[in-house]
Coordinates of C-alpha atoms and ligand atoms in Angstrom, one line a residue:
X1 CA 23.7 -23.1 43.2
X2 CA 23.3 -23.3 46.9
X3 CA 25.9 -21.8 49.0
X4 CA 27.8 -25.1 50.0
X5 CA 27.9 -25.8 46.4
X6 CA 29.4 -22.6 45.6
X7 CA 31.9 -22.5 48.6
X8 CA 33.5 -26.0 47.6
X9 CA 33.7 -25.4 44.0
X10 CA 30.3 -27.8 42.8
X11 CA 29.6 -25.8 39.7
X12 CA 33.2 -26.0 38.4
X13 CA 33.2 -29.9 39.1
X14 CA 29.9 -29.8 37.2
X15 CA 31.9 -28.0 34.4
X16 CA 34.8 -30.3 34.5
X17 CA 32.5 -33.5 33.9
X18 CA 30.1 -32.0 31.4
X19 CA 27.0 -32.2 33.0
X20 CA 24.1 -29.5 31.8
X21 CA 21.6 -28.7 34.0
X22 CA 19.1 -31.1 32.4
X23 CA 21.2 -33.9 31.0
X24 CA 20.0 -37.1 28.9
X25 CA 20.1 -40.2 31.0
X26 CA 20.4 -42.6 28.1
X27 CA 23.5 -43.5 26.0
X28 CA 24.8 -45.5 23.9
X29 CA 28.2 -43.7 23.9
X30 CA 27.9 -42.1 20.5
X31 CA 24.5 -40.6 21.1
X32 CA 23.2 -38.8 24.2
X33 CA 18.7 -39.0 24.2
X34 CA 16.2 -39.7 26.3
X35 CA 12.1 -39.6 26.3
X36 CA 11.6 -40.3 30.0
X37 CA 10.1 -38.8 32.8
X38 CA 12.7 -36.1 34.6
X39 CA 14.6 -37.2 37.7
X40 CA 16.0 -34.3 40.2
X41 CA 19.0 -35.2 42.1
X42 CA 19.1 -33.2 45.4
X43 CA 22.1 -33.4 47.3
X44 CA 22.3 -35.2 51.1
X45 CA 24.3 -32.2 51.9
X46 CA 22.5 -29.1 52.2
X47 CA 19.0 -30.4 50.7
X48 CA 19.6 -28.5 47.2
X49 CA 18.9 -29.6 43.9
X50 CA 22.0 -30.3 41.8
X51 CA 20.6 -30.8 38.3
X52 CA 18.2 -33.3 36.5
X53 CA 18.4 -36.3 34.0
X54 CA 15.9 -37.6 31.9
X55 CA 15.0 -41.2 32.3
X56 CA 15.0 -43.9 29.8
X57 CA 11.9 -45.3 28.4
X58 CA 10.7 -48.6 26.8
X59 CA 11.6 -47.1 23.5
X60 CA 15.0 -45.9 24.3
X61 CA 16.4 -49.0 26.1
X62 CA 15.3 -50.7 22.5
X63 CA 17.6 -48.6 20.8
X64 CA 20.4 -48.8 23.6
X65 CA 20.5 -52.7 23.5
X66 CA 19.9 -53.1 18.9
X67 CA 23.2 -50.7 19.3
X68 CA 25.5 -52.5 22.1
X69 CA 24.5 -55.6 19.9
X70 CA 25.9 -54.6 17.3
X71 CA 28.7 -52.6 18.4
X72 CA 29.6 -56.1 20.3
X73 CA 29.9 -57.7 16.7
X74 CA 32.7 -55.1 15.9
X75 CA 34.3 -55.1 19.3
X76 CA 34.6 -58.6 20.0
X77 CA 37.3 -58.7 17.2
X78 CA 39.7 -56.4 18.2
X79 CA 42.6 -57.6 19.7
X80 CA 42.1 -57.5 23.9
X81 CA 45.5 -55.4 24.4
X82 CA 44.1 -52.6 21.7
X83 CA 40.7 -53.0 23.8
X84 CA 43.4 -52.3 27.2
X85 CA 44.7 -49.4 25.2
X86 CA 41.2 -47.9 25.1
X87 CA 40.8 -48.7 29.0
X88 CA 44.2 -47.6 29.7
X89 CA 43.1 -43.5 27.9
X90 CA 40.0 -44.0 29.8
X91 CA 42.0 -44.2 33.0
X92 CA 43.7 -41.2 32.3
X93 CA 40.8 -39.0 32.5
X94 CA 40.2 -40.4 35.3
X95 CA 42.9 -39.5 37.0
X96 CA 43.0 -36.5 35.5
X97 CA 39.1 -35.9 36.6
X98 CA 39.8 -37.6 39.7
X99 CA 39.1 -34.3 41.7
X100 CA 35.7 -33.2 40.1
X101 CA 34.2 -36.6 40.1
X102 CA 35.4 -37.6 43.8
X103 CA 33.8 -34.0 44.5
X104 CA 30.5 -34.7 42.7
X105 CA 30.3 -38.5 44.0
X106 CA 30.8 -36.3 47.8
X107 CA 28.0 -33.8 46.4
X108 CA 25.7 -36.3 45.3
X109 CA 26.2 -39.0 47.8
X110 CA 27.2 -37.8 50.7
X111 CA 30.0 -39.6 51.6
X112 CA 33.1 -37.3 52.8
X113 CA 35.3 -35.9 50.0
X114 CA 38.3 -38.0 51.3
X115 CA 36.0 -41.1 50.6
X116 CA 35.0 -39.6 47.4
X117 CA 38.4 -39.8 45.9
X118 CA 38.9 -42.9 47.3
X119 CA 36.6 -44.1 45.4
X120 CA 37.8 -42.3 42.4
X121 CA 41.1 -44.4 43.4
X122 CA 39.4 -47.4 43.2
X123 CA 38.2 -46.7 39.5
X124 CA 42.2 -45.6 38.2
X125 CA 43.1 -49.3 40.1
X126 CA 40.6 -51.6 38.3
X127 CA 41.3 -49.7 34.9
X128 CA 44.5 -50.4 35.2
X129 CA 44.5 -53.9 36.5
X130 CA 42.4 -54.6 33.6
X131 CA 44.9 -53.2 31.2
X132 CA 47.4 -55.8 32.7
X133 CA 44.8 -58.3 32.3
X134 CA 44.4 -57.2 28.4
X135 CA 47.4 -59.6 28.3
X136 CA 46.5 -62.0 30.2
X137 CA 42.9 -63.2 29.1
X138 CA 44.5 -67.4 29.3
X139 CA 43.0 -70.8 29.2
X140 CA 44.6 -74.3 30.0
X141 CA 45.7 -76.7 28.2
X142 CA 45.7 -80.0 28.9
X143 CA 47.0 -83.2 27.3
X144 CA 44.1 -85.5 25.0
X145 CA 43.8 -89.1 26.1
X146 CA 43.6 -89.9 22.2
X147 CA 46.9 -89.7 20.1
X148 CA 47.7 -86.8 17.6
X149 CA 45.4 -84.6 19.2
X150 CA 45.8 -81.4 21.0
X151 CA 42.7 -80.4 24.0
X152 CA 43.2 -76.4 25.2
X153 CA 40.4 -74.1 26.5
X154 CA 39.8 -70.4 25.4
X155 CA 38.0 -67.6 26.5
X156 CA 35.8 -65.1 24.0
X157 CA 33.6 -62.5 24.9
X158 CA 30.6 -63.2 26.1
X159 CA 28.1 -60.6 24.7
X160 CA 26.1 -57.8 26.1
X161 CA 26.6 -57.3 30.0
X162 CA 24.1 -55.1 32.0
X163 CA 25.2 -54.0 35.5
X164 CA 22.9 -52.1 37.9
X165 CA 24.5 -50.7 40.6
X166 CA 23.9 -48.6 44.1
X167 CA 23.9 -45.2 45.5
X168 CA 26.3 -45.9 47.9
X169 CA 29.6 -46.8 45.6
X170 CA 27.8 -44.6 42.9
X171 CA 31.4 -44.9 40.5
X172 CA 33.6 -47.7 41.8
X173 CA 31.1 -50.6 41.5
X174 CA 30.8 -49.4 37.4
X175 CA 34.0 -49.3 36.5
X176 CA 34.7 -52.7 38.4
X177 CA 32.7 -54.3 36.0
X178 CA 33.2 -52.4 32.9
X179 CA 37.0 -51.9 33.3
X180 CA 37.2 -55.9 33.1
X181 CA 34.1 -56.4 30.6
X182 CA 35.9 -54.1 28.0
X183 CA 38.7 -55.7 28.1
X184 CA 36.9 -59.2 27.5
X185 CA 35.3 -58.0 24.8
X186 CA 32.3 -56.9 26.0
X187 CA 29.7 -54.6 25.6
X188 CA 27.8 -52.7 29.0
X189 CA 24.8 -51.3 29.8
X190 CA 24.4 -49.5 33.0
X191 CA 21.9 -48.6 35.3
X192 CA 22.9 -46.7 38.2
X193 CA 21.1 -45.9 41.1
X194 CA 18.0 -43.2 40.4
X195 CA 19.6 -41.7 43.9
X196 CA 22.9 -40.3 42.3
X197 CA 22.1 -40.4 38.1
X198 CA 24.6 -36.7 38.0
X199 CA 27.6 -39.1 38.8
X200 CA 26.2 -41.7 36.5
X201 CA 26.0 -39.4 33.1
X202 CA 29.6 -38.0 34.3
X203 CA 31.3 -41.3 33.7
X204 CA 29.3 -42.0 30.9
X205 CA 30.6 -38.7 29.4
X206 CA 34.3 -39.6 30.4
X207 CA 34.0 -42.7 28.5
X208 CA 31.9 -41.9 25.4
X209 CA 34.4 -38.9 24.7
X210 CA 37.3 -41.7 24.9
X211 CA 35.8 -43.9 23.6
X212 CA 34.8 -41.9 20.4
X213 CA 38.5 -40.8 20.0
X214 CA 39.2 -43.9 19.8
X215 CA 36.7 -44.9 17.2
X216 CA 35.2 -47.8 19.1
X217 CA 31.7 -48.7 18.3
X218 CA 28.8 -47.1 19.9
X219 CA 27.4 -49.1 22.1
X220 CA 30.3 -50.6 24.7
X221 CA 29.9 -48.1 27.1
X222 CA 26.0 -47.5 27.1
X223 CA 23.6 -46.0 30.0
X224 CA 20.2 -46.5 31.1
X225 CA 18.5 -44.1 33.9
X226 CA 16.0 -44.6 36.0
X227 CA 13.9 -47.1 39.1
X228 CA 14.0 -50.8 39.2
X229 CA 11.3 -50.6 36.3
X230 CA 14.3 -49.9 34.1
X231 CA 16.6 -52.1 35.8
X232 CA 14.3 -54.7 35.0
X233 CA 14.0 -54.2 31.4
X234 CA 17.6 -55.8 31.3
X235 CA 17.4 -58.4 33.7
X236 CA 14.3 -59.9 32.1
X237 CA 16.1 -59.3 28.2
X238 CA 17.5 -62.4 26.9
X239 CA 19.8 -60.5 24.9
X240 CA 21.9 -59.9 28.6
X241 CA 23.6 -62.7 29.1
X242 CA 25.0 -61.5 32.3
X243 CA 23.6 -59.3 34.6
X244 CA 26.1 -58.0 37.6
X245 CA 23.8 -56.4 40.3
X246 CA 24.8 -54.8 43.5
X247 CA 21.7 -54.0 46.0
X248 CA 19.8 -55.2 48.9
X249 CA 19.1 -58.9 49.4
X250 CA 15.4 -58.0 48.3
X251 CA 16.4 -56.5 45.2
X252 CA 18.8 -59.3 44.5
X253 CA 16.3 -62.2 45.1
X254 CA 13.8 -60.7 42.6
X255 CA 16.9 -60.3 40.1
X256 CA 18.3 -63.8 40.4
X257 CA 14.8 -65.4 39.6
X258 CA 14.1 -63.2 36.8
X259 CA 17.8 -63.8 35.0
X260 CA 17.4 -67.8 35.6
X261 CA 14.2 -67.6 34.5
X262 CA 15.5 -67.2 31.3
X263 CA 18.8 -69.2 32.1
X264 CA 21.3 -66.0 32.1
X265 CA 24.1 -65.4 34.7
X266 CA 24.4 -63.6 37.4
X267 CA 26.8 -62.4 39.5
X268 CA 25.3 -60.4 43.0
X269 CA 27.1 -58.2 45.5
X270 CA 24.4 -57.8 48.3
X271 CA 23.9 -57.2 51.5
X272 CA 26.3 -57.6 54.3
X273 CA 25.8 -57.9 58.1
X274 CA 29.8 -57.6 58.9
X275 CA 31.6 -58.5 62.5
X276 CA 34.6 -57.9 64.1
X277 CA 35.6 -60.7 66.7
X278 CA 37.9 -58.9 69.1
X279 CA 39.8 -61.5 71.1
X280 CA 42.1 -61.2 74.3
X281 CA 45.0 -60.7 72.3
X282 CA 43.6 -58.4 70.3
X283 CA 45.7 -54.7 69.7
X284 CA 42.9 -52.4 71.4
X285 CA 44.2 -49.1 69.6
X286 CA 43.8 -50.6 66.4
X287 CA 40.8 -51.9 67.1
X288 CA 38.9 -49.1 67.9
X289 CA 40.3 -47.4 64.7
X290 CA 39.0 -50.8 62.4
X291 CA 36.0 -50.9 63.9
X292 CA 35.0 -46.8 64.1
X293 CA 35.9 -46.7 60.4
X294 CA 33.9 -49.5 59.6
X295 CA 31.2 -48.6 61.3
X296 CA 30.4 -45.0 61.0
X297 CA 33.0 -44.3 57.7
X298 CA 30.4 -43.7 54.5
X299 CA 27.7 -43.1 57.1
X300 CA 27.5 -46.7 57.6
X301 CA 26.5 -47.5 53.8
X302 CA 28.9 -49.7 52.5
X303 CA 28.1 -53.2 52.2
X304 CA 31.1 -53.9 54.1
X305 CA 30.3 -52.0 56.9
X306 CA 31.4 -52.9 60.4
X307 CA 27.8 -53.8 62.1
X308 CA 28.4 -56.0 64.5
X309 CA 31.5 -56.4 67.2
X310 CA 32.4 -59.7 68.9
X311 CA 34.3 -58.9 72.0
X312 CA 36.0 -61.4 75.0
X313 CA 34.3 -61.3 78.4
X314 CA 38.0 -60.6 79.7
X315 CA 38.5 -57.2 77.9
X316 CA 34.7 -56.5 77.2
X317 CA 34.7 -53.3 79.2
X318 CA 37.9 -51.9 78.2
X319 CA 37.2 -51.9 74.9
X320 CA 33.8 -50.6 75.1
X321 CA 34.8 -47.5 77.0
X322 CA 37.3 -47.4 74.2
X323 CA 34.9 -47.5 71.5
X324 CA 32.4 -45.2 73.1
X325 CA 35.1 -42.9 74.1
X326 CA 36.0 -42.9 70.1
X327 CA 32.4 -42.1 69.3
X328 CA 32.3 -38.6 71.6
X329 CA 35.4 -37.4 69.4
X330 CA 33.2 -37.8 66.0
X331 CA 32.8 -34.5 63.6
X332 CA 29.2 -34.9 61.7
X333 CA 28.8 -32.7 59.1
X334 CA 29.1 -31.5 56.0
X335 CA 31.3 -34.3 53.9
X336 CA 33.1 -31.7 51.9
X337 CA 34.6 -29.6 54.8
X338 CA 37.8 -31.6 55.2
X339 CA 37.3 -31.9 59.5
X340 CA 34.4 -33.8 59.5
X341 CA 34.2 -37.7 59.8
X342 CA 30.5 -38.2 59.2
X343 CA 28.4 -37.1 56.3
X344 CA 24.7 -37.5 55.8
X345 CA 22.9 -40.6 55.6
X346 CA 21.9 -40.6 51.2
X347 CA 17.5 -39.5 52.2
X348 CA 14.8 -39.4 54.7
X349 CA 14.0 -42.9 53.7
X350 CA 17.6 -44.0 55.0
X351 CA 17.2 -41.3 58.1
X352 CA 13.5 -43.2 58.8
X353 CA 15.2 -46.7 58.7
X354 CA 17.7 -45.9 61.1
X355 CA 15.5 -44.5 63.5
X356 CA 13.8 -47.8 63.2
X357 CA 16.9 -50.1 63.8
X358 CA 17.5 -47.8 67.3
X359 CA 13.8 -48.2 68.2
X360 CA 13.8 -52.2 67.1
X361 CA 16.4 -52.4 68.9
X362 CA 15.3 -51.4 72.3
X363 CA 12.3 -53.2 71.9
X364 CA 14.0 -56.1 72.0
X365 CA 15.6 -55.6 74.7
X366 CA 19.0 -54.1 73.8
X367 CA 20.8 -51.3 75.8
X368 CA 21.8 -48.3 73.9
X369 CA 25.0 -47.2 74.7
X370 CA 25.7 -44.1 72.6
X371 CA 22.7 -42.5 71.7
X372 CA 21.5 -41.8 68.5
X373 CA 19.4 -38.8 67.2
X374 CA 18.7 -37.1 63.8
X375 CA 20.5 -33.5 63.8
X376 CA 18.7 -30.1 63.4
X377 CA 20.1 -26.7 63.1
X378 CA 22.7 -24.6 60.9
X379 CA 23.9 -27.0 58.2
X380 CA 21.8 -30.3 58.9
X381 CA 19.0 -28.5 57.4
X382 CA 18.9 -31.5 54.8
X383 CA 17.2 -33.6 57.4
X384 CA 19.7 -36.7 56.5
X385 CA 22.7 -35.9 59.0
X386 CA 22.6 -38.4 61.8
X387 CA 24.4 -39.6 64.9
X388 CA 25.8 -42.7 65.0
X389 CA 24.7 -44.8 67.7
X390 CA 25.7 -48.0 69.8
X391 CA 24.1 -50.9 70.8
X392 CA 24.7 -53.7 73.3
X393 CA 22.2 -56.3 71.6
X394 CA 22.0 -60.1 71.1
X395 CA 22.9 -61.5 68.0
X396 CA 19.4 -63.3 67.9
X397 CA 17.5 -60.0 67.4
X398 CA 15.8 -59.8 64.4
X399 CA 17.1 -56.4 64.2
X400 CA 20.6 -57.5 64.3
X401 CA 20.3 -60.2 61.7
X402 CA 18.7 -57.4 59.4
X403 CA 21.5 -54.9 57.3
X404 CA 20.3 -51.5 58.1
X405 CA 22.5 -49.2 56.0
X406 CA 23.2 -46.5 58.9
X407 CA 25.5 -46.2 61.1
X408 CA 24.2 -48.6 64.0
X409 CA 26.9 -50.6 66.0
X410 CA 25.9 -53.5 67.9
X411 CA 28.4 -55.0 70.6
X412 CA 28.0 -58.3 72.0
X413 CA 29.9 -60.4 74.7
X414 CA 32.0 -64.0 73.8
X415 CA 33.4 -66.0 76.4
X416 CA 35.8 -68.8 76.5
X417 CA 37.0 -69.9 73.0
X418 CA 37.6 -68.0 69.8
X419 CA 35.0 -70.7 68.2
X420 CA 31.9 -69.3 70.4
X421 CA 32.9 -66.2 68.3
X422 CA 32.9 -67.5 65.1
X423 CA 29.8 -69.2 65.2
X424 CA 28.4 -65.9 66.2
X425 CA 29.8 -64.1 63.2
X426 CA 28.4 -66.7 61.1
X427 CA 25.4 -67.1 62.6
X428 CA 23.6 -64.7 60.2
X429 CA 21.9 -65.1 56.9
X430 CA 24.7 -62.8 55.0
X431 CA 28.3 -63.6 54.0
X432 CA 30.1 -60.6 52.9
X433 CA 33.0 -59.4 55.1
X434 CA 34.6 -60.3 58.6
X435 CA 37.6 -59.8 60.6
X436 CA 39.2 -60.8 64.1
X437 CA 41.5 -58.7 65.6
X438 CA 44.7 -60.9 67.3
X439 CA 48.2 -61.3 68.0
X440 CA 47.3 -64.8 68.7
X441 CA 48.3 -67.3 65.5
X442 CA 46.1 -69.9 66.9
X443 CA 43.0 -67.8 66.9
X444 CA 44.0 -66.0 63.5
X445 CA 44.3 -69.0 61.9
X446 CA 41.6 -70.4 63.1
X447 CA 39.1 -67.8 62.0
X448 CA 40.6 -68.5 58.5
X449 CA 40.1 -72.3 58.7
X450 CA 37.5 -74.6 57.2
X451 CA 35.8 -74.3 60.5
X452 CA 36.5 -70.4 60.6
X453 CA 34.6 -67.3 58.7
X454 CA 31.9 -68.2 56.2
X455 CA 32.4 -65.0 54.9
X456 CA 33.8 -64.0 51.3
X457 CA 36.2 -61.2 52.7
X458 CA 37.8 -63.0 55.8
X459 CA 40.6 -60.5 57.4
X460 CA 43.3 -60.6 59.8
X461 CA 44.0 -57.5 62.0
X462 CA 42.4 -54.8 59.7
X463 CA 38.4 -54.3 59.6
X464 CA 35.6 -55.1 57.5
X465 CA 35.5 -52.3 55.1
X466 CA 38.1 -51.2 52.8
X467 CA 39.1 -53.9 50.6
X468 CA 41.2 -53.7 47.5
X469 CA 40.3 -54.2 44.0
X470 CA 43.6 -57.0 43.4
X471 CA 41.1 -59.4 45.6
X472 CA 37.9 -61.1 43.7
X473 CA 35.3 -58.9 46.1
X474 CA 31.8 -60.6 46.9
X475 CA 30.2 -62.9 49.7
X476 CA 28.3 -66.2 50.5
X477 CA 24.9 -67.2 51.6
X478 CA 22.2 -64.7 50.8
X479 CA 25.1 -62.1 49.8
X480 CA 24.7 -63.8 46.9
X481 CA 27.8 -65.3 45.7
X482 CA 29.2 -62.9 42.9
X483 CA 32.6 -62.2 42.6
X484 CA 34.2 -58.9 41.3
X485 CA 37.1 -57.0 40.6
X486 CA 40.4 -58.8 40.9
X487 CA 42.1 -62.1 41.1
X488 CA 40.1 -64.6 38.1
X489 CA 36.6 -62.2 38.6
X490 CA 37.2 -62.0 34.7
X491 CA 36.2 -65.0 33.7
X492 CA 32.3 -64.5 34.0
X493 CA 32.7 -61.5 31.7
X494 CA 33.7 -64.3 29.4
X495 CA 32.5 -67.4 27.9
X496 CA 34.7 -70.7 28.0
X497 CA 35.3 -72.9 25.1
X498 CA 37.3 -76.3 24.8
X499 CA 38.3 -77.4 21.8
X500 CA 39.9 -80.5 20.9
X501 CA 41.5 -81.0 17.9
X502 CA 42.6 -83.9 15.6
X503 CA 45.5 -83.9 13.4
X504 CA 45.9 -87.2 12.5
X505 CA 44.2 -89.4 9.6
X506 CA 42.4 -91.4 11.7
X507 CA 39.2 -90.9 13.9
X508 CA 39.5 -92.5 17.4
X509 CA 37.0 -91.5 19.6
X510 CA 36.7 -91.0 23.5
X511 CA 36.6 -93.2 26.3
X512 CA 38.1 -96.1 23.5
X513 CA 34.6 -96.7 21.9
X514 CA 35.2 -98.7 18.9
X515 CA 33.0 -97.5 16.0
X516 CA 33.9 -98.9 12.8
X517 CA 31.9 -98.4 9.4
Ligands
UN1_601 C1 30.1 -51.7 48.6 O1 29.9 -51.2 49.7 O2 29.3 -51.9 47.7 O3 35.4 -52.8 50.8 C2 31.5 -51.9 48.1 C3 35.1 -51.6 50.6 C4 35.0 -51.0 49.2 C5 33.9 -51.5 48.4 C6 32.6 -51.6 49.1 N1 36.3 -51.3 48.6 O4 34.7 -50.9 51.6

């Protein structure tokens, strides 16, 4: 254990959540094995190795998916509130675990420990809006054009649903998917990101232990470690009917041809390239707090990351200083220790992108306002603590239409009306998040109008990160489309069936065709 780790209490989270030093990265909630190659998972932090997990193999994702096949058989009959009862223990150790696993997703990630539990948060909210939604799993029904006959829909489980997910929310994204999947009646297979497999194998452990008290088949909560090689053992497996991925535009182009390939679903959360339009009438002090949070909070990783700000000719200045002023005040650091607001970026590869974006940037003839640098010294020694850095740039650079996952502002100038705004903020190929900041009801409810955001996320006075789980999360345009979490994100979990049914002694048919024998 390095000394970080031992001063904020790593090896007793490690305890908490079960992990070994070498653990197996393959599960099918009953059984723990795995015949792969070893992955080490160093930590952003101080550089040092936390433990290892054994990848799955070819061989193991066979028995992974034969098993979640058949424990969908078993699960798909139980009644959906005793399948909420399960999700409503799980959610229990999560809150009971909430600490450790906020403190390993810090550890492992990098993002602050604040963010850590937050994101634990965002795992006890799904679990139990899905409980709720145990009870609430309706169709319609509607009235049949032919006499004595009765036309409702329903919704059954749809089968065997593999999510891969991303470093950045290494939890939350999981349990969004398998907090409503269980309830539906499904059975998941997860692949989380090869960049944090520790916090993987500690939900897994959470659930199988729950799971197994509850003497639900194996195979509903199962886990598959390892690179997009095992990623793509699912997404090309017509035994997944649905796969939920959350990644890079790249990664999520290569996923969505592969899955309709074969004619499955898919439902993608990628990349974001998020704006805040800040008008004349815009509250300056909140501002500046919307917009540092989204830009720098998680290091700038989130998909929902504030990247680009919009701002009025008429208060351009003012809230520049303001925001550069905010940036002089930032604590970067170690994420654990409480007083910082920046953690490390998650590798060198993230560190070597960023330095990129601030070099793009300049070539193309943007003006760097606060400076950006990678840190050196007593506790950066893990090479991945950055500064994050402003930009005056144009929102034609091919920089600026690019996501860069670092914390990389760029500010650009609007005049006249709030629609030379919006067509800036849409005026990029992704279509996650977006925000204006107002007092003016005109402008706000413009922004929100058919000829407003493009966005999925479209928000009024707060920023571009941060959204809540009740909402159906996900974005347009080369984001990808997917919906998750709240509001009706259940129903691609499940398959819907009409039925139409005929109690009389005759046989009418539809549309009044006569058809007489
Ligand atoms: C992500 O970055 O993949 O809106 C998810 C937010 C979080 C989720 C972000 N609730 O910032």
């Amino acid at each position: 254990m390095s000394e970080v780790a031992q001063k904020f209490g790593i090896k007793q989270a490690l305890k908490d959540l079960g992990l070994q030093e070498t653990n197996n990265g393959t599960s099918t909630g009953k059984d723990f094995f795995s015949s792969g190659e070893v992955i080490e998972s160093y930590s952003p932090v101080d550089g040092a190795l936390i433990g290892k997990v054994k990848a799955t193999t070819k061989e193991d994702y066979e028995k992974v998916i034969k098993t979640a096949e058949a424990g969908f058989k078993e699960w798909r009959t139980w009644p959906s509130p005793q399948r909420g009862e399960v999700v409503r223990q799980f959610n229990d150790e999560l809150r009971r675990l909430k600490e450790p696993l906020g403190k390993l997703v810090s550890y492992e990630m990098g993002k602050s420990y604040q963010e850590g539990l937050g994101e634990v948060q965002e795992m006890i909210d799904i679990c139990d809006f899905a409980v709720g939604l145990s009870r609430q799993l309706h169709g319609l029904t509607m009235h049949s054009e032919r006499p004595g006959h009765r036309m409702y829909e329903q919704y059954h489980p749809l089968g065997v649903v593999g999510i891969i997910s991303a470093f950045n929310f290494p939890v939350a994204v999981w349990s969004w998917n398998t907090a409503l999947a269980w309830v539906c009646g499904d059975a998941c297979i997860w692949k989380g990101s090869e960049k944090t497999p520790l916090t993987s194998v500690a939900c897994q452990n959470i659930a199988a232990r729950v799971f197994a008290e509850n003497d639900v088949p194996a195979g509903i909560s199962s886990l598959i470690t390892g690179d997009y090689t095992v990623g793509e053992m699912m997404t090309n497996d017509k035994r997944v009917p649905l796969i939920s991925a959350t990644g890079s535009i790249r990664m999520g182009k290569i996923v969505a041809q592969a899955v309709a390939a074969r004619l499955g679903k898919s439902l993608l959360e990628l990349g974001g390239n998020n704006a805040i339009i800040v008008t004349p009438d815009a509250d300056i002090k909140n501002t500046v707090i919307g917009a540092v949070f989204g830009a720098v909070g998680t290091c700038g990783q989130r998909c929902t990351s504030t990247r680009r700000l919009i701002i009025h000719e008429s208060i351009y200045d003012k809230v520049r200083d303001a925001i550069v002023k905010a940036y002089k005040q930032l604590r970067i650091g170690n994420p654990l220790d409480e007083n910082n607001h920046v953690g490390p970026l998650i590798d060198k590869d993230a560190v070597k992108n960023y330095q990129n974006a601030l070099d793009k940037v300049v070539e193309e003839g943007g003006n760097i306002l606060v400076k950006g640098g990678v840190l050196e010294g007593e506790g950066y020694e893990s090479g991945c603590y950055v500064k994050p850095a402003i930009a005056e740039a144009k929102n034609e650079f091919k920089i600026v239409q690019h996501e860069t996952f670092a914390p990389v502002l760029y500010i650009m100038k609007y005049s006249g009306d709030v629609s030379n705004a919006i067509e800036l903020q849409n005026g990029v190929v992704q279509g996650l998040s977006s925000a204006i900041m107002t007092n003016n009801l005109r402008e706000a409810e413009r922004f929100l109008s058919v000829e407003g955001s493009d966005c999925g996320i479209a928000n009024v006075n707060i920023g571009t990160s941060g959204a809540e789980i009740g909402g159906a999360f996900g974005g347009e345009k080369e984001t990808g489309g997917g919906r998750e979490s709240g509001s009706d994100a259940w129903k691609i979990y499940m398959r819907r069936q009409t039925n139409t049914i005929n109690y009389t002694t005759e046989l009418p048919l539809a549309q009044g065709i006569k058809f007489d024998l």
